Coordinates of C-alpha atoms in Angstrom, one line a residue:
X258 CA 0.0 0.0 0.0
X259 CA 1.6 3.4 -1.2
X260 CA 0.2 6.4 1.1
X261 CA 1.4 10.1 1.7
X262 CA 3.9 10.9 4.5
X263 CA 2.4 14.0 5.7
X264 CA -0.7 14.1 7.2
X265 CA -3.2 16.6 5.6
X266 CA -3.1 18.9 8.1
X267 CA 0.8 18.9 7.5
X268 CA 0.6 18.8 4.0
X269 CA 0.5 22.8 3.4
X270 CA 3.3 22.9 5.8
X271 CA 5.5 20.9 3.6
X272 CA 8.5 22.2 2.0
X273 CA 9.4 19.1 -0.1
X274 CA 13.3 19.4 1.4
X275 CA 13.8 15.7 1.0
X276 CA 14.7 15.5 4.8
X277 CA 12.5 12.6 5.2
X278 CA 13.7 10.8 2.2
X279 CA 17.4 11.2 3.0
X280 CA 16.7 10.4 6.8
X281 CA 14.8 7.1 6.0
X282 CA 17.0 3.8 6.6
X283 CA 15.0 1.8 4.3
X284 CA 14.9 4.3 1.0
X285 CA 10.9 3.3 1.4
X286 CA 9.9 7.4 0.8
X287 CA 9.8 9.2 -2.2
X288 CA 8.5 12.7 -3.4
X289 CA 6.1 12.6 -6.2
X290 CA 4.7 15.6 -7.8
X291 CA 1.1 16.5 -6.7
X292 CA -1.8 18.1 -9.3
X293 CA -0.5 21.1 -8.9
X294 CA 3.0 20.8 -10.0
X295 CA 4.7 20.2 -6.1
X296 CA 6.4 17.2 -4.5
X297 CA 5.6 15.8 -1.4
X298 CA 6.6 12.8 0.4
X299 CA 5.1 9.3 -0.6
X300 CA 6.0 6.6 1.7
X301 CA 5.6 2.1 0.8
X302 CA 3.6 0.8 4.0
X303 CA 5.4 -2.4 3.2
X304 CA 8.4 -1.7 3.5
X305 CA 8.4 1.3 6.2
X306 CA 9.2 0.2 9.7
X307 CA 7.6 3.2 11.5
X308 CA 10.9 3.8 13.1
X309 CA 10.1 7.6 13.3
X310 CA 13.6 8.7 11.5
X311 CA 11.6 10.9 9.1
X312 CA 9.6 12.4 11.8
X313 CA 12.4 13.5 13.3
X314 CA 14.3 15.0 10.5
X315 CA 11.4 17.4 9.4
X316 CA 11.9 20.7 9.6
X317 CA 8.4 21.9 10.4
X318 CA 7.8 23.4 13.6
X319 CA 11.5 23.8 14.3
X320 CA 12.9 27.2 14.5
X321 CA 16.3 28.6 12.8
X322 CA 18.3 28.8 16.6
X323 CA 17.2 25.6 17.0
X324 CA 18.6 24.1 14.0
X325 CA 22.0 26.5 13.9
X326 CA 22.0 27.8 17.4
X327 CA 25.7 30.1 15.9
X328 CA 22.9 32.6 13.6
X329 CA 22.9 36.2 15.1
X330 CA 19.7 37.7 15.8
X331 CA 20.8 40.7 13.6
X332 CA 23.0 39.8 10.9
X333 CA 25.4 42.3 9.5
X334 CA 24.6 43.2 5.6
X335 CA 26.7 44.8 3.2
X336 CA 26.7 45.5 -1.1
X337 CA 29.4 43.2 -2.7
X338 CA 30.6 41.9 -5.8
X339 CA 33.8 39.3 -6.6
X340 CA 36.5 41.4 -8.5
X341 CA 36.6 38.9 -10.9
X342 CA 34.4 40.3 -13.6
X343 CA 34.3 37.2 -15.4
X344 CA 33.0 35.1 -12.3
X345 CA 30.7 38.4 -11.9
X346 CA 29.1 38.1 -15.4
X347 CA 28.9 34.3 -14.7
X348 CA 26.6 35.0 -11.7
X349 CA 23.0 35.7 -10.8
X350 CA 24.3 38.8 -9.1
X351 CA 27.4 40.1 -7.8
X352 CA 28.9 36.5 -7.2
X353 CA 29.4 36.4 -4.3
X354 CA 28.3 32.8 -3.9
X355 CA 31.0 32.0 -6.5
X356 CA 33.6 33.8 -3.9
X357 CA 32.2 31.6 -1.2
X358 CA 32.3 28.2 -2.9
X359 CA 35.9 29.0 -4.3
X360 CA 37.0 29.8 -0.6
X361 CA 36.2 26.5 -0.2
X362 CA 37.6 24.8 -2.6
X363 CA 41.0 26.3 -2.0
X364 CA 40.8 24.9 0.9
X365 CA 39.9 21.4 -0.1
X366 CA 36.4 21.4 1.1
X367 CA 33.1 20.1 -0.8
X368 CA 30.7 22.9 -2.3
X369 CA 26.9 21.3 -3.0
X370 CA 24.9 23.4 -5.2
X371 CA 22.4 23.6 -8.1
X372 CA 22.7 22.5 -11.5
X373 CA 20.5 21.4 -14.6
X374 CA 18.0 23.1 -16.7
X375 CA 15.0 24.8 -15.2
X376 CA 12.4 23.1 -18.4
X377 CA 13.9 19.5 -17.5
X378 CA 15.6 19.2 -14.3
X379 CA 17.1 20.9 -11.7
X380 CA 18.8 18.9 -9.1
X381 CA 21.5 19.5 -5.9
X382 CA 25.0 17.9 -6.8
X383 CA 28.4 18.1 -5.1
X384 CA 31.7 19.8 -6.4
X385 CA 35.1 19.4 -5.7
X386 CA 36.6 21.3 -8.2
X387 CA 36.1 25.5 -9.3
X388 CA 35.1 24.1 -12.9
X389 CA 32.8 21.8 -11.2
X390 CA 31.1 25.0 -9.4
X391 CA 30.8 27.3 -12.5
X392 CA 27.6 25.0 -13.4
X393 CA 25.8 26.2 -10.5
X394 CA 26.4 29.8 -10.9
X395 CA 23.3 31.9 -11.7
X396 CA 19.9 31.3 -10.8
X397 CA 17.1 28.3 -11.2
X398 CA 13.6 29.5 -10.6
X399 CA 11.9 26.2 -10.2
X400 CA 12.8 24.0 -6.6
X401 CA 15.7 21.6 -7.2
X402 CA 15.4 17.9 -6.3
X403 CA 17.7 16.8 -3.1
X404 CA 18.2 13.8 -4.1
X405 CA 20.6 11.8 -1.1
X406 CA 23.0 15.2 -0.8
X407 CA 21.9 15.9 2.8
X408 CA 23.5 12.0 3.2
X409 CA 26.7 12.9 1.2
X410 CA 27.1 16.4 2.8
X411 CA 27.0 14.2 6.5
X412 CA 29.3 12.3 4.8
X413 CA 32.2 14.7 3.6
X414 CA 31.4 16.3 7.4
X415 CA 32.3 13.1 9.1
X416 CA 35.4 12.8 7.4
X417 CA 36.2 16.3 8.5
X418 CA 36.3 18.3 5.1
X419 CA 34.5 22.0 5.1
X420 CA 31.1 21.7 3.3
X421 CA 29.3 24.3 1.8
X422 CA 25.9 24.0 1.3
X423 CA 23.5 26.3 -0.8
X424 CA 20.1 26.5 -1.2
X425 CA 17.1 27.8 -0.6
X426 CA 16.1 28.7 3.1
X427 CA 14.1 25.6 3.9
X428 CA 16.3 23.3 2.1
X429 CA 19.0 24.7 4.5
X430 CA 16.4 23.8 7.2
X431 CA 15.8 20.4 5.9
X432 CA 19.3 19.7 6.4
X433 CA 20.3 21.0 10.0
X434 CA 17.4 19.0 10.8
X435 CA 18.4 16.1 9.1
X436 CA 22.0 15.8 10.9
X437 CA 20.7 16.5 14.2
X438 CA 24.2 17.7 15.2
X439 CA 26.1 21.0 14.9
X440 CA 29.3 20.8 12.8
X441 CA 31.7 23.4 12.9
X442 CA 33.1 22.2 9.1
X443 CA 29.3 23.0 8.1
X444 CA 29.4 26.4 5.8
X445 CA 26.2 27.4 5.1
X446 CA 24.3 29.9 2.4
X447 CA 20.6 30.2 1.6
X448 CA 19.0 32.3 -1.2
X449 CA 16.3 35.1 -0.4
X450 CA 13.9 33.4 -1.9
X451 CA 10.2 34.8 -3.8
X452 CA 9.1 31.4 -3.0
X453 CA 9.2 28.6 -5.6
X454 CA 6.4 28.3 -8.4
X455 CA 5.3 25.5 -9.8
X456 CA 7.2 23.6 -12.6
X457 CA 3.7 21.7 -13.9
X458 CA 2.6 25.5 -14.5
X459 CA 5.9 26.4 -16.2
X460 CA 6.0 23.3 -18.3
X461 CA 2.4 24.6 -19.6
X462 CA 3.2 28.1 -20.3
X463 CA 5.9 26.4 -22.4
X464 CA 3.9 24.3 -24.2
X465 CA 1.3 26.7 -25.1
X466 CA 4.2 28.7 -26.5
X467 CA 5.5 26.0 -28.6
X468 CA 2.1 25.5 -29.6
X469 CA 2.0 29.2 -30.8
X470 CA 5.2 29.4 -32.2
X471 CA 5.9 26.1 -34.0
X472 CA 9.4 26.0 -32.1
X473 CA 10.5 23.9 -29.6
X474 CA 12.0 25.4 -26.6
X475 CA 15.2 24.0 -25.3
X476 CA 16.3 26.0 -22.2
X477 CA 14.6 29.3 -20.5
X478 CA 16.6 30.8 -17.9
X479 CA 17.9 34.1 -16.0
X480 CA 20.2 35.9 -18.5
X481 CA 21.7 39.0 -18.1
X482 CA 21.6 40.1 -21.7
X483 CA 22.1 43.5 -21.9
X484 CA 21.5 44.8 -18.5
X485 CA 21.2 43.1 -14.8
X486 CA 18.0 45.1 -13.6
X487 CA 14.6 44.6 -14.8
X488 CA 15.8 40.7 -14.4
X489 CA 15.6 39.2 -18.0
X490 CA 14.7 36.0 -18.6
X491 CA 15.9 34.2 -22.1
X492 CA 13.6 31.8 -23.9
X493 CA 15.8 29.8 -26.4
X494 CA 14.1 27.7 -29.3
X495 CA 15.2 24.6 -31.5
X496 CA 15.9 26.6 -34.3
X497 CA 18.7 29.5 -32.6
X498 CA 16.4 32.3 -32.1
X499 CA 15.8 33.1 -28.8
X500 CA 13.2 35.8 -26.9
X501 CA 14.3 38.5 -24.0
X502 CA 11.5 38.2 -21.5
X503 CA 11.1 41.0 -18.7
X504 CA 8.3 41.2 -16.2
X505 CA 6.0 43.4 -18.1
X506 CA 6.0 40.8 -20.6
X507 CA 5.5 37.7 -19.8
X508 CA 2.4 36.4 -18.4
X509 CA 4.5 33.6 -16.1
X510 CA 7.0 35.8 -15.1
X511 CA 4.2 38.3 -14.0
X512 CA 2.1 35.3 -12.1
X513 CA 5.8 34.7 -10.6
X514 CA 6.0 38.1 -9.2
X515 CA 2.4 38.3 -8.6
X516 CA 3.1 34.8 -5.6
X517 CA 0.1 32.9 -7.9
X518 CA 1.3 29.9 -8.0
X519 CA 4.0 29.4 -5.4
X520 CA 4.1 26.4 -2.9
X521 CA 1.7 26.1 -0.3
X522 CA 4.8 26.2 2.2
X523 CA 6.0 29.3 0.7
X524 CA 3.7 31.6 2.1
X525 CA 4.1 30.6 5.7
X526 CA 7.9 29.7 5.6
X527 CA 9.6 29.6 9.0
X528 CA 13.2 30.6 7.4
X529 CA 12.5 33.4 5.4
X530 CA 12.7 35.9 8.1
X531 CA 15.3 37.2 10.7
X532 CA 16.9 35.4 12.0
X533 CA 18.1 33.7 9.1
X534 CA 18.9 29.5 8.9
X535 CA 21.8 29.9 7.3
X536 CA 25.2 31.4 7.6
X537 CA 24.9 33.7 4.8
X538 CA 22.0 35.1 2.9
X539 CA 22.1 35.8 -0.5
X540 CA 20.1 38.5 -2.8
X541 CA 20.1 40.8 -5.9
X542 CA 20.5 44.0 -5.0
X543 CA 18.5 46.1 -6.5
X544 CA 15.6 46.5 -3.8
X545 CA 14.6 49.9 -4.3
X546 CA 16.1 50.6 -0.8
X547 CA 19.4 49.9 -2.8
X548 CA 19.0 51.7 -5.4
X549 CA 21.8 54.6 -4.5
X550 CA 24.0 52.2 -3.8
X551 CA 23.1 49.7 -6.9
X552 CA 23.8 53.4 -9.3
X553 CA 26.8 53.5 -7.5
X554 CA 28.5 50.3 -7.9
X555 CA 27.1 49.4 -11.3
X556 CA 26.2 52.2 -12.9
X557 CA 25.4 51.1 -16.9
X558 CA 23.5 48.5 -14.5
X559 CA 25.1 45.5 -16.6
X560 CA 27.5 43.4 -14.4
X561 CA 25.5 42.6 -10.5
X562 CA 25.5 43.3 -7.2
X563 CA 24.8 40.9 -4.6
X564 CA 23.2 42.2 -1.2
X565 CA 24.5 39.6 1.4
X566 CA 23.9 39.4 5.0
X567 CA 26.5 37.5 7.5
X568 CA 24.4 35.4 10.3
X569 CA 27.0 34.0 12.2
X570 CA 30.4 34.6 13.0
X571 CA 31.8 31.5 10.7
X572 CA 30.4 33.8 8.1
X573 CA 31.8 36.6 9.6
X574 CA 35.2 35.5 9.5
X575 CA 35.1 33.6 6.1
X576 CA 33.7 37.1 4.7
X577 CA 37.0 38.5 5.8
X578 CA 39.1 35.5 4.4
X579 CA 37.9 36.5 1.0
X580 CA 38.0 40.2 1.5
X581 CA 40.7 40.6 -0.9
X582 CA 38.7 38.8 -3.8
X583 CA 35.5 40.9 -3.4
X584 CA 34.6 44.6 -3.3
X585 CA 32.4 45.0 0.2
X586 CA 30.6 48.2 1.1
X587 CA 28.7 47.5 4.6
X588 CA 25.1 48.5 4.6
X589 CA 22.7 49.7 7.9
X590 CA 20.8 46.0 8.4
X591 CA 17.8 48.4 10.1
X592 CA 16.7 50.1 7.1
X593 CA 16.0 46.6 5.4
X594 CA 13.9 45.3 7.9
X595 CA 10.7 45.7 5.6
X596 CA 12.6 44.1 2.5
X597 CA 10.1 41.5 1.4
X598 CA 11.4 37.5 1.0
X599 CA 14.5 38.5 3.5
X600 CA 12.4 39.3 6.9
X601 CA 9.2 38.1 5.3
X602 CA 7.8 35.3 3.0
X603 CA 5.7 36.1 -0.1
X604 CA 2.2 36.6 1.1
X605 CA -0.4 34.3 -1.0
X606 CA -2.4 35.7 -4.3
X607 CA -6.3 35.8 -3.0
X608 CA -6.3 34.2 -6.3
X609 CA -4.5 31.7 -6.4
X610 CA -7.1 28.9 -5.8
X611 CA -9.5 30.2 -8.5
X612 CA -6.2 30.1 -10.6
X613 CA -5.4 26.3 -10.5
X614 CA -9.4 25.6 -10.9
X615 CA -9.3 27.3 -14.0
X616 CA -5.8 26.4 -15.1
X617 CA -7.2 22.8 -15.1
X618 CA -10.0 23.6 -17.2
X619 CA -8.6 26.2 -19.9
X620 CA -4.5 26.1 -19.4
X621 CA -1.7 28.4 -18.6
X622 CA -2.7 31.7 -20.7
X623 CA -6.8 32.2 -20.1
X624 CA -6.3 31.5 -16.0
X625 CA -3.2 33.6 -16.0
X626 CA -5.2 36.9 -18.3
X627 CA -8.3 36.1 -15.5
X628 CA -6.4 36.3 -12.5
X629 CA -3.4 38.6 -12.9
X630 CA -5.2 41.3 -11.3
X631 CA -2.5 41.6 -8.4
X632 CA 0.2 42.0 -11.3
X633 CA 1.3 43.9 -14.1
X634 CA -0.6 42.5 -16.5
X635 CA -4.3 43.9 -16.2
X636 CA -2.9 47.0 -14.7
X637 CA -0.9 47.9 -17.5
X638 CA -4.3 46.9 -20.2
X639 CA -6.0 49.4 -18.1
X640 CA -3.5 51.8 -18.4
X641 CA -3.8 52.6 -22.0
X642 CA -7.2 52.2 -22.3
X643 CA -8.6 54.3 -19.8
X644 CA -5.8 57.0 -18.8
X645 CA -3.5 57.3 -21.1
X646 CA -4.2 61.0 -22.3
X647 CA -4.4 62.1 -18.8
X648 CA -1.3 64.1 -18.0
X649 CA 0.2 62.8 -15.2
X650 CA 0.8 60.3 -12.7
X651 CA 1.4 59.8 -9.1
X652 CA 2.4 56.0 -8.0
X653 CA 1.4 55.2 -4.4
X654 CA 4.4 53.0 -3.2
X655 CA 7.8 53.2 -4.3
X656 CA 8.4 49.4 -3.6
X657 CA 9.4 46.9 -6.0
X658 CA 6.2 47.1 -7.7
X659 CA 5.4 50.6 -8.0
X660 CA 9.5 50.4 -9.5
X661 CA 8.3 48.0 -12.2
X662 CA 5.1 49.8 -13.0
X663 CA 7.1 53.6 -13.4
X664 CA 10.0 51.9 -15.5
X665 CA 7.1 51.1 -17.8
X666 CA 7.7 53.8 -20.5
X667 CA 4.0 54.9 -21.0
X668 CA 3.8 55.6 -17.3
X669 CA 7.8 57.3 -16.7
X670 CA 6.5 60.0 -19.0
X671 CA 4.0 61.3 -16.8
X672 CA 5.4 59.8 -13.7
X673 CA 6.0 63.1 -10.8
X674 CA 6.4 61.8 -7.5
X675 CA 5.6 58.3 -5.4
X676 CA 3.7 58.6 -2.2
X677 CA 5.8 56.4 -0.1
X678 CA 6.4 56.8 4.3
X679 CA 9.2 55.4 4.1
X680 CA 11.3 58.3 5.4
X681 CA 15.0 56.8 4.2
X682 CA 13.4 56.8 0.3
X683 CA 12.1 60.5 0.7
X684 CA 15.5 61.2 1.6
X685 CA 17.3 59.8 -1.4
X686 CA 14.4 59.5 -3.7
X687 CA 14.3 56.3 -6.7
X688 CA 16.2 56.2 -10.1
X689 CA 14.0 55.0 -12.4
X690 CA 15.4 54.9 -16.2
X691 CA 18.4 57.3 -15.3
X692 CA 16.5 59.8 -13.6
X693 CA 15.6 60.3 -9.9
X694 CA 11.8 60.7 -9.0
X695 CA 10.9 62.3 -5.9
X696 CA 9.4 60.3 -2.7
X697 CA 6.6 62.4 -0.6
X698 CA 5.1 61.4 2.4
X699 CA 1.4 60.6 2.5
X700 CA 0.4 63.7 4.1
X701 CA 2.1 65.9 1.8
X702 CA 1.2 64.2 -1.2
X703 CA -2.4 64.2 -0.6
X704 CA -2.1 68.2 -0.1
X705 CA -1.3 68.2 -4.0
X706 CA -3.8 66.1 -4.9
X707 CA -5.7 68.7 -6.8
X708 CA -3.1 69.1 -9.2
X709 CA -2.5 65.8 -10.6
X710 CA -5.3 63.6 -12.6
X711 CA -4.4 59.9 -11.5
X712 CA -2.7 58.0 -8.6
X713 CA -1.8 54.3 -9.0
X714 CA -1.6 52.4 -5.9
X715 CA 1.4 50.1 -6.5
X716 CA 1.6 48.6 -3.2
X717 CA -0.7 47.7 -0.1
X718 CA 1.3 48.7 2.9
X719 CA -0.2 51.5 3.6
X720 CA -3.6 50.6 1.4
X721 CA -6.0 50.1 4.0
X722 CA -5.3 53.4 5.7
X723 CA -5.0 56.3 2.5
X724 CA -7.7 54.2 0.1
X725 CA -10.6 56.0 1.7
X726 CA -9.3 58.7 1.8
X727 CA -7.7 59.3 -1.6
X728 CA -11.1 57.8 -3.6
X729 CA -12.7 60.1 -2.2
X730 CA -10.6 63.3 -2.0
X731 CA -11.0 65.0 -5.7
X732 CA -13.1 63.9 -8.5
X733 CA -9.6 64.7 -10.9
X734 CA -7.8 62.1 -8.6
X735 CA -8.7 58.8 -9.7
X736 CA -7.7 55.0 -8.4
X737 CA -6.4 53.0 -10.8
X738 CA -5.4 49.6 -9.3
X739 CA -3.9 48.2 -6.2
X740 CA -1.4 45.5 -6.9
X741 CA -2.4 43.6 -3.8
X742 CA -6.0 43.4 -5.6
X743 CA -7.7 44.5 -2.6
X744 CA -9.2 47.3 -4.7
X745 CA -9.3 47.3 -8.2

């Protein structure tokens, strides 16, 4: 008899780390994808001995002192990129996972990382040599497979070499909680993560392109392409040609954004807030509370910078091992305590449920068109349609959303200010397409409010609170969309 691991009420808890599977004596548990594109734990009744072993190696319900009692609980964060330009352009970001795993290397240790292609499969492996870590250099959007590596990272450990491992923050989880032990060989780096989305939903979007195009696509992935912020994606067919994808225009990549189709476990995660799991954290750094700094160090905005945080002294010291290999530039840790995916997870799209029900029925594109209200997508259709020979604009938010949305040519022409209390960003104000837009505060925005036709609320922080208030304030002021879709 074949039955699922996790109970149901577990089973939105799930992370589908593979701690289980690797923990399990008898190899009797496997993860299977679910109908909506997931894997979870399957375990064969006949050959399970109810030892418990898995039990005790999941991660739910533990918290990150528990599992690495070393993690501060306020890590020090700084802007870097490896000097190495190559190993830079290589990278997601600035590379400075690269400089990590190399560290490592040179000193005779065991890097375990990602590999494989994000349309077939994407799987943890181990390296013992540099060329064997340039493979798992820049990013893979879907969750990789385990596989046994928590068992051959225990392994290398016992033997005394210095592991890295890299991965997303509840893989990390998975395997502290798998070992059971704290080893001081044990280098550790998780990725701030937007939650992982669903490869059967992927593998669809795909396929309906194929079907549109008559090509067959053979690898889509992050590239930087021409320039490392809006984050490209590259579709590349059978026949050589190839499309650029950035948020605005890809339905997937906005549903992505948009947390539509992320895991269950993704909205509730236990690691993806402070204090971190892992030794290092790892992000792009081009929040727009980076975006001074970001001009700064990259300025044609083509090479990466990575935004890492150190969460335990191991880091701490590593960090300054490798300080002659990498450019550092330490950042104040307190005004990125709002900065989504590192201190919070990705909060679930209302829609999301209505979104598989009607995926099943009618595919990727018509479910995606229906329920992409909390993205770009409808936002920008409205746009044109209904307010484009208005003359001027006012975005409410100046967070990564409101930051896509202005970028968006036929709004940065008639963009004048975001509304935004954050008091750091009305300081410095955001670069958007090479010029800096003001930030006003709520309070003195809305005293301008006659002058301007249209505000766009671009983020729900503060939507609650001002929505009353600015519907209601001047017929010439209108609401356009909220990008949580609590108002639309």
């Amino acid at each position: 008899m074949i039955m699922m691991f996790c109970n149901e009420s577990l089973r939105e808890k799930c992370y589908g780390c593979y701690a289980c599977a690797n923990a399990c004596a008898m190899s009797c548990i496997e993860l299977t994808e679910d109908d909506e594109g997931f894997k979870y734990p399957i375990t064969d009744e006949k050959i399970c001995t109810g030892c418990g072993n898995c039990a005790r190696a999941c991660p739910i319900g533990k918290c990150a002192k528990t599992l690495n009692p070393e993690v501060f609980d306020a890590p020090y964060a700084y802007a870097c990129y490896v000097l190495d330009e190559v190993a830079r352009k290589r990278s997601a970001s600035g590379g400075m996972a690269f400089a990590v795993s190399e560290y490592v290397i040179n000193q005779g240790g065991v890097v375990f990382g990602v590999v494989g292609k994000t349309i077939a499969h994407v799987y943890h492996t181990s390296a013992e040599s540099i060329e064997g870590v340039y493979p798992m250099c820049n990013s893979k959007y879907i969750q990789s497979d385990i596989g046994e590596t928590y068992r051959q990272a225990e392994h290398f450990l016992k033997a005394d070499r210095l592991v890295l491992y890299t991965g997303t923050p509840c893989q990390i989880a998975g395997l502290f909680s798998f070992l059971g032990v704290t080893y001081t060989n044990l280098v550790t780096c998780d990725l701030v993560c937007h939650g992982v989305p669903s490869h059967m939903v992927m593998r669809e979007y795909l396929r309906e392109i194929e079907e549109k195009t008559g090509k067959k696509v053979i690898n889509y992935e992050r590239q930087m392409v021409s320039k490392y912020y809006p984050t490209q994606r590259i579709m590349q067919f059978d026949d050589n040609s190839f499309v650029i994808e950035e948020p605005k225009d890809s339905y997937y990549y906005m549903g992505f954004l948009a947390n539509l189709y992320q895991r269950k476990s993704c909205y509730i995660c236990q690691y993806e807030k402070i204090p971190r799991v892992s030794d290092f954290s790892l992000a792009d750094a081009y929040d727009p509370l980076l975006s001074e700094v970001l001009r700064r160090l990259d300025p044609k905005c083509n090479m990466g910078v990575s935004l890492i945080t150190v969460n335990s002294n191991k880091a701490y010291l590593i960090l300054n091992e490798i300080s002659d290999a990498i450019y550092k530039e330490p950042l104040d840790f307190d005004r990125l305590k709002d900065l989504p995916h590192l201190c919070t997870p990705p909060a679930e799209n209302k829609n999301r449920e209505l979104f598989f029900k009607d995926f099943y029925k009618e595919g990727f594109g018509k479910a995606a068109e229906r329920h992409l209200i909390t993205g770009y997508a409808k936002l920008l259709k409205v746009l044109p349609e209904d307010s484009m020979e208005l003359n001027s604009y006012v975005i409410f938010g100046a967070g990564h959303f409101g930051v896509e949305l202005a970028r968006d040519n036929r709004v940065f022409e008639k963009l004048l200010f975001f509304i935004d209390n954050d008091t750091e960003k009305q300081k410095e104000g955001i670069e958007i397409n090479g010029k800096t837009i003001k930030v006003l505060s709520v309070d003195s925005a809305i005293a301008l409010l006659d002058e301007y036709a249209v505000i766009v609320i671009a983020s729900s922080k503060y939507a609650d609170e001002i929505y009353e208030t600015l519907k209601s304030y001047n017929t010439a002021c209108r609401i356009v969309s909220s990008c949580a879709g609590i108002y639309f």
